Coordinates of C-alpha atoms in Angstrom, one line a residue:
M295 CA 6.1 -45.3 15.6
S296 CA 7.2 -41.9 17.0
E297 CA 9.1 -41.2 13.8
T298 CA 6.0 -42.1 11.7
K299 CA 3.8 -39.7 13.7
E300 CA 6.4 -36.9 13.5
T301 CA 6.8 -37.3 9.8
K302 CA 3.0 -37.3 9.3
K303 CA 2.7 -34.0 11.3
A304 CA 5.5 -32.4 9.3
I305 CA 3.9 -33.4 6.0
E306 CA 0.5 -32.1 7.1
A307 CA 2.0 -28.8 8.2
D308 CA 4.1 -28.5 5.0
N309 CA 1.0 -29.1 2.9
G310 CA -0.9 -26.4 4.8
V311 CA -3.3 -28.7 6.7
A312 CA -4.1 -27.2 10.1
S313 CA -4.9 -29.5 12.9
D314 CA -8.5 -29.4 14.1
S315 CA -7.3 -28.7 17.6
D316 CA -5.0 -25.8 16.6
I317 CA -7.5 -23.1 17.4
L318 CA -4.9 -20.6 18.3
G319 CA -3.1 -21.0 15.0
T320 CA -6.3 -20.5 13.1
F321 CA -7.2 -17.5 15.2
L322 CA -3.8 -15.9 14.4
E323 CA -4.2 -16.6 10.7
I324 CA -7.6 -14.8 10.8
L325 CA -6.1 -12.1 12.9
L326 CA -3.6 -11.2 10.1
S327 CA -6.4 -10.6 7.6
V328 CA -8.6 -8.8 10.2
T329 CA -5.7 -6.5 11.0
M330 CA -5.1 -5.7 7.4
F331 CA -8.8 -5.0 6.9
A332 CA -8.9 -2.7 10.0
H333 CA -6.1 -0.6 8.7
L334 CA -7.9 -0.4 5.3
L335 CA -11.1 0.8 6.8
I336 CA -9.3 3.4 9.0
A337 CA -7.5 4.8 5.9
P338 CA -9.5 3.9 2.7
Y339 CA -8.0 6.6 0.5
T340 CA -4.7 6.4 -1.5
K341 CA -1.7 8.5 -2.2
V342 CA 0.1 9.5 -5.4
E343 CA 2.5 6.4 -5.3
E344 CA -0.5 4.2 -5.6
S345 CA -2.1 6.3 -8.4
F346 CA -1.2 4.4 -11.6
N347 CA -2.4 1.0 -10.4
I348 CA -5.5 2.1 -8.7
Q349 CA -6.6 4.2 -11.7
A350 CA -5.8 1.3 -14.1
I351 CA -7.8 -1.1 -12.0
H352 CA -10.7 1.3 -12.0
D353 CA -10.6 1.7 -15.8
I354 CA -10.3 -2.0 -16.4
A355 CA -13.2 -2.8 -14.0
N356 CA -15.5 0.1 -15.0
I357 CA -14.7 1.1 -18.6
G358 CA -13.9 -2.5 -19.6
M359 CA -11.0 -4.7 -20.7
P360 CA -10.2 -3.9 -24.4
V361 CA -10.7 -6.9 -26.6
P362 CA -8.2 -7.4 -29.4
F363 CA -9.5 -6.6 -33.0
T364 CA -12.4 -4.6 -31.7
N365 CA -12.6 -0.9 -30.6
V366 CA -9.4 -1.1 -28.6
A367 CA -8.2 2.4 -29.3
E368 CA -11.6 3.9 -28.4
I369 CA -11.7 2.1 -25.0
L370 CA -8.1 2.8 -24.1
A371 CA -8.6 6.5 -24.9
Q372 CA -10.9 6.7 -21.9
Y373 CA -8.2 5.2 -19.6
D374 CA -6.4 7.6 -17.2
H375 CA -2.9 6.6 -18.3
F376 CA -3.5 7.9 -21.8
E377 CA -4.2 11.4 -20.5
F378 CA -1.7 11.3 -17.6
P379 CA 1.0 8.8 -18.6
G380 CA 3.4 9.8 -15.8
V381 CA 7.2 10.2 -15.9
V382 CA 7.8 6.6 -16.8
P383 CA 5.4 3.9 -17.9
R384 CA 4.2 1.3 -15.4
S385 CA 3.2 -2.3 -16.0
F386 CA -0.5 -3.3 -16.5
A387 CA 0.1 -6.9 -15.4
G388 CA -1.0 -6.5 -11.8
A389 CA -3.7 -4.0 -12.5
G390 CA -5.1 -6.2 -15.3
L391 CA -5.3 -9.2 -13.1
I392 CA -6.9 -7.5 -10.1
G393 CA -9.2 -5.3 -12.2
G394 CA -10.3 -8.3 -14.3
I395 CA -11.1 -10.5 -11.3
T396 CA -12.8 -7.8 -9.1
S397 CA -14.8 -6.4 -12.0
I398 CA -17.2 -9.4 -11.4
I399 CA -18.1 -7.9 -8.0
L400 CA -17.7 -4.2 -8.8
G401 CA -20.4 -4.4 -11.5
F402 CA -22.9 -4.7 -8.7
V403 CA -21.5 -1.8 -6.6
Q404 CA -22.4 1.8 -7.3
D405 CA -20.4 3.6 -4.6
G406 CA -16.9 4.5 -5.8
L407 CA -15.2 4.5 -2.4
L408 CA -16.7 1.1 -1.6
Q409 CA -15.4 -0.2 -5.0
Q410 CA -11.9 1.0 -4.0
I411 CA -12.2 -0.7 -0.6
I412 CA -13.1 -4.0 -2.3
V413 CA -10.2 -3.8 -4.7
R414 CA -7.7 -3.0 -1.9
A415 CA -9.2 -5.8 0.3
F416 CA -8.7 -8.3 -2.6
L417 CA -5.0 -7.3 -2.9
G418 CA -4.6 -7.4 0.9
L419 CA -6.1 -10.9 1.2
L420 CA -3.8 -12.2 -1.6
N421 CA -0.8 -10.9 0.3
C422 CA -2.0 -12.1 3.7
S423 CA -2.6 -15.6 2.2
T424 CA 1.1 -15.8 1.3
M425 CA 2.1 -14.8 4.8
V426 CA -0.2 -17.5 6.2
L427 CA 1.4 -20.0 3.8
L428 CA 4.8 -18.9 5.0
S429 CA 3.7 -19.5 8.6
R430 CA 2.4 -23.0 7.8
R431 CA 5.7 -23.9 6.1
A432 CA 7.6 -22.5 9.0
A433 CA 5.6 -24.7 11.4
S434 CA 7.2 -27.8 9.8
I435 CA 10.6 -26.3 9.4
Y436 CA 11.0 -24.7 12.8
S437 CA 8.0 -25.4 15.1
P438 CA 4.3 -24.6 15.3
G439 CA 5.0 -22.2 18.1
A440 CA 7.4 -20.2 15.8
A441 CA 4.7 -20.0 13.2
K442 CA 2.2 -18.6 15.7
W443 CA 4.7 -16.0 17.0
Y444 CA 5.5 -15.0 13.4
L445 CA 1.9 -14.3 12.7
L446 CA 1.5 -12.3 15.9
L447 CA 4.6 -10.2 15.3
Q448 CA 3.7 -9.7 11.7
A449 CA 0.2 -8.5 12.5
S450 CA 1.5 -6.0 15.0
Q451 CA 3.7 -4.2 12.5
F452 CA 2.5 -1.0 11.0
H453 CA 4.1 -0.6 7.6
V454 CA 3.5 -4.1 6.3
M455 CA -0.1 -4.3 7.5
Y456 CA -1.0 -0.7 6.6
Y457 CA 0.4 -0.9 3.1
V458 CA -0.2 -4.6 2.3
S459 CA -3.6 -3.7 0.7
R460 CA -2.2 -0.6 -1.2
T461 CA -1.6 -0.7 -4.9
L462 CA 2.0 0.2 -4.8
P463 CA 4.1 -1.8 -7.3
N464 CA 6.1 -3.0 -4.3
M465 CA 2.9 -4.5 -2.8
L466 CA 1.9 -6.1 -6.1
A467 CA 5.2 -7.9 -5.9
F468 CA 5.1 -8.5 -2.1
G469 CA 3.0 -11.6 -2.2
L470 CA 5.2 -13.2 -4.8
V471 CA 8.3 -12.6 -2.8
T472 CA 6.7 -13.9 0.4
Y473 CA 5.6 -17.0 -1.5
A474 CA 9.1 -17.4 -2.8
L475 CA 10.5 -17.2 0.7
A476 CA 8.1 -20.0 1.8
E477 CA 9.6 -22.2 -1.0
L478 CA 13.2 -21.2 -0.1
L479 CA 12.9 -22.2 3.6
P480 CA 15.7 -24.6 4.8
P481 CA 15.1 -28.3 5.4
P482 CA 13.6 -29.4 8.8
R483 CA 16.1 -30.1 11.6
S484 CA 14.2 -33.4 12.4
L485 CA 15.6 -36.3 10.5
A486 CA 12.2 -38.0 10.5
A487 CA 10.6 -35.0 8.9
R488 CA 13.4 -34.6 6.4
K489 CA 12.9 -38.0 4.9
D490 CA 9.7 -36.8 3.3
W491 CA 10.9 -33.3 2.6
F492 CA 11.2 -32.0 -0.9
D493 CA 13.4 -29.1 -1.7
T494 CA 11.3 -26.5 -3.4
S495 CA 14.0 -23.8 -3.6
P496 CA 14.0 -23.8 -7.5
I497 CA 10.3 -22.9 -7.4
G498 CA 11.1 -20.0 -5.1
L499 CA 13.8 -18.8 -7.4
Q500 CA 11.5 -18.9 -10.4
V501 CA 8.8 -16.9 -8.6
L502 CA 11.4 -14.3 -7.6
L503 CA 12.5 -14.0 -11.2
L504 CA 8.9 -13.5 -12.3
A505 CA 8.4 -10.7 -9.7
A506 CA 11.6 -9.0 -10.8
V507 CA 10.9 -9.0 -14.5
I508 CA 7.2 -7.9 -14.3
F509 CA 6.8 -5.8 -11.1
R510 CA 10.0 -4.6 -9.5
C511 CA 13.5 -4.8 -11.1
E512 CA 15.3 -4.5 -7.7
L513 CA 14.1 -8.0 -6.9
A514 CA 16.7 -9.3 -9.5
L515 CA 19.2 -8.4 -6.8
L516 CA 17.3 -10.4 -4.2
F517 CA 17.3 -13.3 -6.7
V518 CA 21.1 -13.1 -7.0
T519 CA 21.6 -13.0 -3.2
S520 CA 19.2 -16.0 -2.8
V521 CA 20.8 -18.1 -5.5
I522 CA 24.5 -17.7 -4.5
P523 CA 24.3 -19.6 -1.2
L524 CA 22.2 -22.3 -2.9
L525 CA 24.8 -22.8 -5.5
A526 CA 27.6 -22.7 -3.0
T527 CA 26.0 -25.4 -0.8
G528 CA 24.9 -27.6 -3.7
W529 CA 21.2 -27.3 -3.3
V530 CA 20.9 -25.9 -6.8
N531 CA 23.3 -26.9 -9.7
V532 CA 24.4 -24.5 -12.5
V533 CA 22.8 -26.5 -15.3
E534 CA 19.4 -26.6 -13.5
L535 CA 19.7 -22.9 -12.7
I536 CA 20.4 -22.0 -16.4
I537 CA 17.5 -24.1 -17.7
L538 CA 14.9 -22.9 -15.2
G539 CA 16.2 -19.3 -15.2
A540 CA 16.1 -19.1 -19.0
A541 CA 12.7 -20.6 -19.3
T542 CA 11.2 -18.5 -16.5
G543 CA 12.9 -15.3 -17.6
L544 CA 11.7 -15.8 -21.2
L545 CA 8.1 -16.4 -20.0
A546 CA 8.2 -13.4 -17.7
V547 CA 9.6 -11.1 -20.4
L548 CA 7.1 -12.2 -23.0
T549 CA 4.2 -11.7 -20.5
A550 CA 5.4 -8.2 -19.5
V551 CA 6.1 -7.1 -23.0
S552 CA 2.9 -8.4 -24.4
V553 CA 0.7 -6.9 -21.7
D554 CA 2.5 -3.5 -21.6
T555 CA 2.7 -3.2 -25.4
Y556 CA -1.0 -3.8 -25.7
F557 CA -2.2 -1.5 -23.0
W558 CA 0.3 1.3 -23.9
Q559 CA -0.5 0.8 -27.6
T560 CA 3.2 1.1 -28.7
F561 CA 3.1 -1.6 -31.3
P562 CA 5.3 -2.3 -33.4
K563 CA 7.7 -1.0 -30.8
P564 CA 7.8 -3.4 -27.8
M565 CA 7.1 -1.9 -24.4
W566 CA 8.7 -3.4 -21.2
A567 CA 7.5 -1.0 -18.6
E568 CA 9.7 -2.2 -15.7
L569 CA 12.8 -2.1 -17.8
E570 CA 11.9 1.5 -18.8
G571 CA 11.6 2.4 -15.1
F572 CA 14.9 0.7 -14.3
L573 CA 16.8 2.6 -17.0
F574 CA 15.2 5.9 -16.0
N575 CA 15.7 5.6 -12.3
T576 CA 18.9 3.6 -11.9
V577 CA 20.9 3.8 -15.1
Q578 CA 20.1 7.5 -15.8
G579 CA 20.1 8.2 -12.0
K580 CA 16.9 10.2 -12.2
S581 CA 15.6 8.8 -8.9
S582 CA 18.2 10.9 -7.1
E583 CA 16.1 13.9 -8.0
W584 CA 13.6 12.8 -5.4
G585 CA 16.2 13.0 -2.7
T586 CA 19.1 11.0 -1.4
S587 CA 19.9 9.2 1.9
P588 CA 23.1 8.1 3.6
V589 CA 24.3 4.5 2.9
Y590 CA 23.3 3.3 6.4
Y591 CA 19.7 4.6 6.0
Y592 CA 18.1 1.2 5.5
F593 CA 19.8 -0.5 8.5
A594 CA 19.7 2.5 10.9
N595 CA 16.2 3.9 10.0
A596 CA 14.0 1.9 7.6
I597 CA 14.4 -1.6 9.1
P598 CA 13.9 -0.5 12.8
K599 CA 10.9 1.6 11.7
M600 CA 9.3 -1.3 9.8
M601 CA 9.9 -3.8 12.7
L602 CA 8.5 -1.2 15.1
N603 CA 8.9 -3.5 18.1
P604 CA 12.5 -2.9 19.4
M605 CA 12.6 -6.2 21.2
A606 CA 11.8 -8.1 18.0
L607 CA 14.8 -6.5 16.3
L608 CA 17.4 -6.3 19.1
V609 CA 16.5 -9.5 21.1
L610 CA 14.3 -11.9 19.3
L611 CA 16.0 -11.7 15.9
P612 CA 19.5 -12.7 17.3
I613 CA 17.9 -15.4 19.5
G614 CA 16.0 -16.7 16.5
I615 CA 19.2 -17.0 14.4
Y616 CA 20.7 -19.1 17.3
A617 CA 17.6 -21.2 18.0
G618 CA 16.8 -21.8 14.4
G619 CA 20.3 -23.0 13.6
W620 CA 22.9 -20.5 12.5
K621 CA 23.8 -22.1 9.2
R622 CA 20.2 -23.0 8.2
T623 CA 18.8 -19.6 9.1
T624 CA 21.5 -17.4 7.5
E625 CA 21.9 -19.5 4.4
R626 CA 18.3 -19.2 3.1
V627 CA 16.4 -16.7 5.2
I628 CA 18.5 -13.9 6.9
G629 CA 21.6 -14.0 4.7
P630 CA 19.9 -13.2 1.3
S631 CA 17.8 -10.5 2.8
I632 CA 20.7 -8.7 4.6
A633 CA 22.9 -9.0 1.5
F634 CA 20.1 -7.6 -0.7
V635 CA 19.8 -4.6 1.6
A636 CA 23.5 -4.1 1.9
V637 CA 24.1 -4.0 -1.9
Y638 CA 20.9 -1.9 -2.5
S639 CA 22.1 0.6 0.0
L640 CA 24.7 1.8 -2.6
L641 CA 22.0 3.5 -4.6
P642 CA 21.6 7.1 -3.4
H643 CA 17.8 7.3 -3.5
K644 CA 16.2 5.2 -0.7
E645 CA 12.7 4.5 0.5
W646 CA 11.6 1.9 3.0
R647 CA 9.2 0.4 0.5
F648 CA 12.1 -0.6 -1.8
I649 CA 13.2 -3.2 0.8
V650 CA 9.8 -4.1 2.4
Y651 CA 10.0 -7.6 0.9
I652 CA 12.5 -8.6 3.6
M653 CA 10.2 -8.0 6.5
P654 CA 8.5 -11.5 6.5
A655 CA 12.0 -13.1 6.6
L656 CA 13.2 -11.0 9.5
T657 CA 9.9 -11.3 11.3
L658 CA 9.8 -15.1 10.8
V659 CA 13.3 -15.5 12.5
A660 CA 12.1 -13.1 15.3
G661 CA 9.2 -15.5 15.7
V662 CA 11.6 -18.4 16.1
G663 CA 13.3 -16.4 18.8
A664 CA 10.0 -15.5 20.5
D665 CA 9.0 -19.2 20.6
W666 CA 12.4 -20.1 22.2
V667 CA 11.9 -17.4 24.8
F668 CA 8.4 -18.6 25.5
T669 CA 9.5 -22.2 25.9
Q670 CA 12.1 -21.1 28.5
R671 CA 9.6 -19.2 30.7
K672 CA 9.7 -21.7 33.6
K673 CA 13.5 -21.8 33.9
G674 CA 14.1 -18.8 36.1
V675 CA 13.3 -15.2 36.9
L676 CA 15.4 -13.9 33.9
Y677 CA 13.3 -15.9 31.4
L678 CA 10.1 -14.9 33.1
G679 CA 11.1 -11.3 32.8
L680 CA 11.9 -11.8 29.1
N681 CA 8.4 -13.3 28.6
L682 CA 6.8 -10.4 30.4
A683 CA 8.7 -8.0 28.2
L684 CA 7.8 -10.0 25.1
F685 CA 4.0 -9.9 25.7
T686 CA 4.2 -6.2 26.8
T687 CA 6.1 -5.1 23.7
V688 CA 3.8 -7.0 21.4
A689 CA 0.7 -5.4 23.0
L690 CA 2.3 -1.9 22.8
T691 CA 3.3 -2.5 19.2
F692 CA -0.3 -3.2 18.3
V693 CA -1.4 0.0 20.1
A694 CA 1.3 2.0 18.3
S695 CA 0.5 0.5 15.0
F696 CA -3.1 1.5 15.1
G697 CA -2.2 4.9 16.5
M698 CA 0.0 5.4 13.5
S699 CA -2.7 4.2 11.2
Y700 CA -5.2 6.8 12.7
V701 CA -2.7 9.6 12.3
S702 CA -1.9 8.5 8.7
S703 CA -5.7 8.5 7.9
L704 CA -5.7 12.3 8.5
N705 CA -3.3 12.8 5.6
Y706 CA -5.7 12.3 2.7
P707 CA -7.4 15.6 2.3
G708 CA -8.0 15.0 -1.4
G709 CA -10.1 12.0 -0.7
Q710 CA -11.9 13.8 2.1
A711 CA -12.6 16.7 -0.2
L712 CA -14.3 14.5 -2.8
S713 CA -16.4 13.0 0.0
A714 CA -17.3 16.6 1.1
L715 CA -18.2 17.5 -2.5
E716 CA -20.8 14.7 -2.5
E717 CA -22.5 16.6 0.4
V718 CA -22.1 20.1 -1.1
A719 CA -23.4 19.1 -4.5
A720 CA -25.6 16.2 -3.7
D721 CA -28.6 17.5 -5.7
K722 CA -26.5 18.4 -8.9
E723 CA -26.8 15.9 -11.8
S724 CA -24.4 17.6 -14.2
L725 CA -21.1 19.2 -13.0
R726 CA -17.8 20.3 -14.3
I727 CA -15.2 20.0 -11.5
H728 CA -11.5 20.9 -11.4
M729 CA -9.0 19.2 -9.0
D730 CA -5.6 20.6 -8.5
V731 CA -2.4 18.5 -8.2
F732 CA -2.4 18.4 -4.4
T733 CA -6.0 17.1 -4.4
C734 CA -5.0 14.4 -6.9
M735 CA -2.0 13.4 -4.9
T736 CA -3.8 13.0 -1.5
G737 CA -6.7 10.7 -2.2
A738 CA -8.6 11.7 -5.3
T739 CA -8.9 8.8 -7.7
R740 CA -11.3 7.7 -10.3
F741 CA -13.0 5.5 -7.7
T742 CA -13.5 8.4 -5.2
Q743 CA -14.7 10.7 -8.0
N744 CA -17.7 8.3 -7.9
T745 CA -18.5 8.7 -11.6
V746 CA -20.4 5.4 -11.5
A747 CA -23.1 7.1 -9.3
H748 CA -22.7 10.5 -11.0
P749 CA -22.0 9.8 -14.7
E750 CA -22.5 13.4 -15.6
W751 CA -19.9 14.7 -13.2
K752 CA -16.9 15.6 -15.4
F753 CA -13.6 16.0 -13.7
S754 CA -10.5 18.0 -14.8
K755 CA -7.0 17.4 -13.6
E756 CA -5.4 20.1 -15.8
E757 CA -2.0 21.1 -14.6
R758 CA -0.5 23.0 -17.6
K759 CA 0.4 26.5 -16.4
E760 CA -0.6 28.3 -19.6
V761 CA -4.1 26.7 -19.4
L762 CA -4.5 27.5 -15.7
A763 CA -3.5 31.2 -16.4
N764 CA -6.6 31.6 -18.7
P765 CA -9.6 33.0 -16.8
G766 CA -11.9 31.3 -19.2
F767 CA -10.8 27.9 -18.0
W768 CA -12.0 28.6 -14.5
R769 CA -15.3 30.2 -15.5
E770 CA -16.3 27.0 -17.3
K771 CA -16.2 25.0 -14.0
D772 CA -18.9 24.6 -11.5
Y773 CA -16.7 23.6 -8.5
I774 CA -13.0 23.8 -7.9
L775 CA -11.0 21.7 -5.4
T776 CA -7.8 23.7 -4.7
S777 CA -5.0 23.9 -2.2
N778 CA -4.2 27.4 -3.4
L779 CA -7.2 29.5 -2.6
E780 CA -5.7 32.9 -3.2
Y781 CA -4.7 31.9 -6.8
V782 CA -8.2 30.7 -7.7
M783 CA -10.0 33.6 -6.1
E784 CA -8.0 36.0 -8.3
F785 CA -9.8 34.6 -11.3
L786 CA -13.1 34.1 -9.6
P787 CA -13.7 37.0 -7.1
D788 CA -17.4 36.5 -7.2
W789 CA -17.2 32.8 -6.1
E790 CA -17.1 31.6 -2.5
V791 CA -15.7 28.8 -0.4
K792 CA -18.3 26.1 0.0
R793 CA -16.3 23.9 2.3
A794 CA -12.8 23.8 3.8
V795 CA -11.2 20.4 4.3
K796 CA -8.6 19.9 7.0
G797 CA -5.6 17.7 6.9
Y798 CA -2.7 16.5 9.0
A799 CA -0.2 19.4 9.6
G800 CA 2.2 17.7 12.1
I801 CA 2.4 16.9 15.8
A802 CA 3.0 19.6 18.4
V803 CA 3.6 19.6 22.1
W804 CA 0.8 21.3 24.1
K805 CA 1.4 22.9 27.5
E806 CA -1.3 23.7 30.0
G807 CA -2.7 27.2 29.3
R808 CA -1.4 27.4 25.7
K809 CA -4.0 28.0 23.0
V810 CA -4.7 25.3 20.5
E811 CA -6.8 25.4 17.3
E812 CA -10.4 24.0 17.7
A813 CA -9.7 21.4 15.0
D814 CA -6.5 20.1 16.7
I815 CA -6.7 16.6 18.1
F816 CA -5.4 15.6 21.5
L817 CA -3.9 12.1 21.5
G818 CA -6.0 10.0 23.8
G819 CA -8.8 12.6 23.9
K820 CA -9.1 16.1 25.2
D821 CA -10.6 15.2 28.5
I822 CA -7.7 12.8 29.4
A823 CA -5.2 15.4 28.2
Q824 CA -6.6 18.1 30.4
K825 CA -6.6 15.8 33.4
L826 CA -3.1 14.5 33.0
V827 CA -1.3 17.5 31.7
G828 CA -0.9 18.8 35.3
V829 CA 1.3 15.8 36.0
T830 CA 3.0 15.3 32.6
K831 CA 3.3 19.1 31.9
V832 CA 3.1 18.5 28.2
W833 CA 0.8 16.6 25.9
P834 CA 1.0 15.6 22.2
V835 CA -1.4 17.2 19.8
I836 CA -2.1 16.5 16.2
K837 CA -2.3 19.8 14.3
M838 CA -5.1 20.0 11.7
R839 CA -5.2 22.8 9.2
D840 CA -7.3 23.8 6.2
Q841 CA -5.5 22.2 3.2
I842 CA -8.1 22.0 0.4
W843 CA -11.0 24.4 -0.3
I844 CA -14.1 23.6 -2.3
V845 CA -14.9 26.7 -4.3
G846 CA -18.2 27.4 -6.1
R847 CA -20.5 30.1 -7.3
K848 CA -22.1 32.4 -4.7
K849 CA -25.8 32.1 -3.8
I850 CA -27.8 35.2 -4.5
D851 CA -30.8 36.6 -2.6
I852 CA -34.0 37.2 -4.7
P853 CA -36.7 39.1 -2.7
G854 CA -39.5 36.8 -1.9
F855 CA -37.5 33.7 -2.7
E856 CA -35.1 31.4 -0.9
D857 CA -31.4 31.7 -1.6
V858 CA -30.7 30.6 -5.2
D859 CA -27.5 29.1 -6.4
L860 CA -26.1 30.7 -9.6
H861 CA -25.3 27.2 -10.8
D862 CA -29.0 26.4 -10.8
L863 CA -29.8 29.5 -12.7
K864 CA -27.2 28.7 -15.3
E865 CA -28.6 25.2 -15.8
S866 CA -32.2 26.5 -16.1
V867 CA -31.4 28.8 -19.0
G868 CA -33.0 27.5 -22.1
K869 CA -35.1 24.9 -20.3
P870 CA -38.9 25.0 -20.6
H871 CA -40.8 26.0 -17.4
D872 CA -43.3 23.7 -15.9
E873 CA -46.9 24.5 -17.0
L874 CA -48.8 26.6 -14.5

């Protein structure tokens, strides 16, 4: 009878059926999405790395999906990627899916920033749902407690939760990799549960292959490091691997090539965007032009930074490997992830986002360790102290995570500048606006340009030096958003700054009596800093400096009238006056 009950619970957990009494588990699942959404609202703008996908989603949702054998060329000519294709092409697969689905909602939303928030929330919820699925599978493989601790530790991290809603290609692949990990988990330790357990590792491998072919080519390496131990231990046989791999790979290639060839309009030449990026960055070594890092960077810097909680990395992770079973845990969870990072470290150009996919695996094993520590809390002072440290570090990690999110939100002056332009030119129906490169890199997107609400606002992102050197180019504009004020004012000496937008300029140490800029932000608040600095002697301050200026025509004084904007005079020329 006991075996039957245990088996039933394992099957329910594996199928994602939560017990009605598992209120804490449900709360933590909701907490994961709430945390993602909180980070999203704190920092709703985007950076240049997210640019291609966020622009493509906007175009698909607002301009429309081009239908074959109709006016395809005419529609695609309005897409951002035709004017600004970038260094290498990117796949439209993810953007097409997200843009197509969210367009149903976006059609009823007029505000551009709100549209962007909806799109990012949709992606974030997709990724969070795969992490919830992973936790439910882990409940049957390890324990319900391990699943809960995984969710709590995952929610407390900054990098995953801050970026999980961002349209980086890595985050479009993140959900697929997390789902694959859920399918690749080892069998339960309980013999009763194992009787009804079905090995889904081939499904996990197929999903990994899809993600590698369509979204991120480096995932082919994770596929290899995942399949080797499965082949070595007999969980997957060579014939099965060849058949499934060939079928899945062919399907993925056909999907990627069909979508990218269509949206990039390269027919009859096929376009496989991710392969183009792989050849450019890895084979040709062009990625090194963006900087290089030492071979140990991922292990010494990126992984500790992403884990954020030092106890999770140094204490809980080793305990989790022990408590979860050395062979079971290393074979399918930790081993492939660490091997992937070790081999990938040989490439000179490194960024934390290239290995972000391993974080659910590491955090899950840390959750197993946390559950073991929690179950030992009544066995002595040492274990009680460990539990106190566990709860304290998790709480502090949440505080640090949202603190980092707040600081990061100050680093999008381009988005803030477009928001300020809405106030500066709120009463203008028709405008010609130029945005410089820095503005476009720090938050200006087609969503935040808000052309849905202002269809007659025309934006320029011209960056060719020979064009920018022509004074006539500048005189045709009504407003200019620039990070190089002196350069623009050389061409437009009779213009003026309408608004200066500040942005993050670093963190400084303030000492009592030292002068700070009015815009600088004291961490924790100015009043608290002034009270405590006598004890601490120093206090951290976020430096805020003018980074983007909104430049427009000067207003003139006409005797007997209010100040008149030269833009209004320009627009009124040729228009009939109202009858007296």
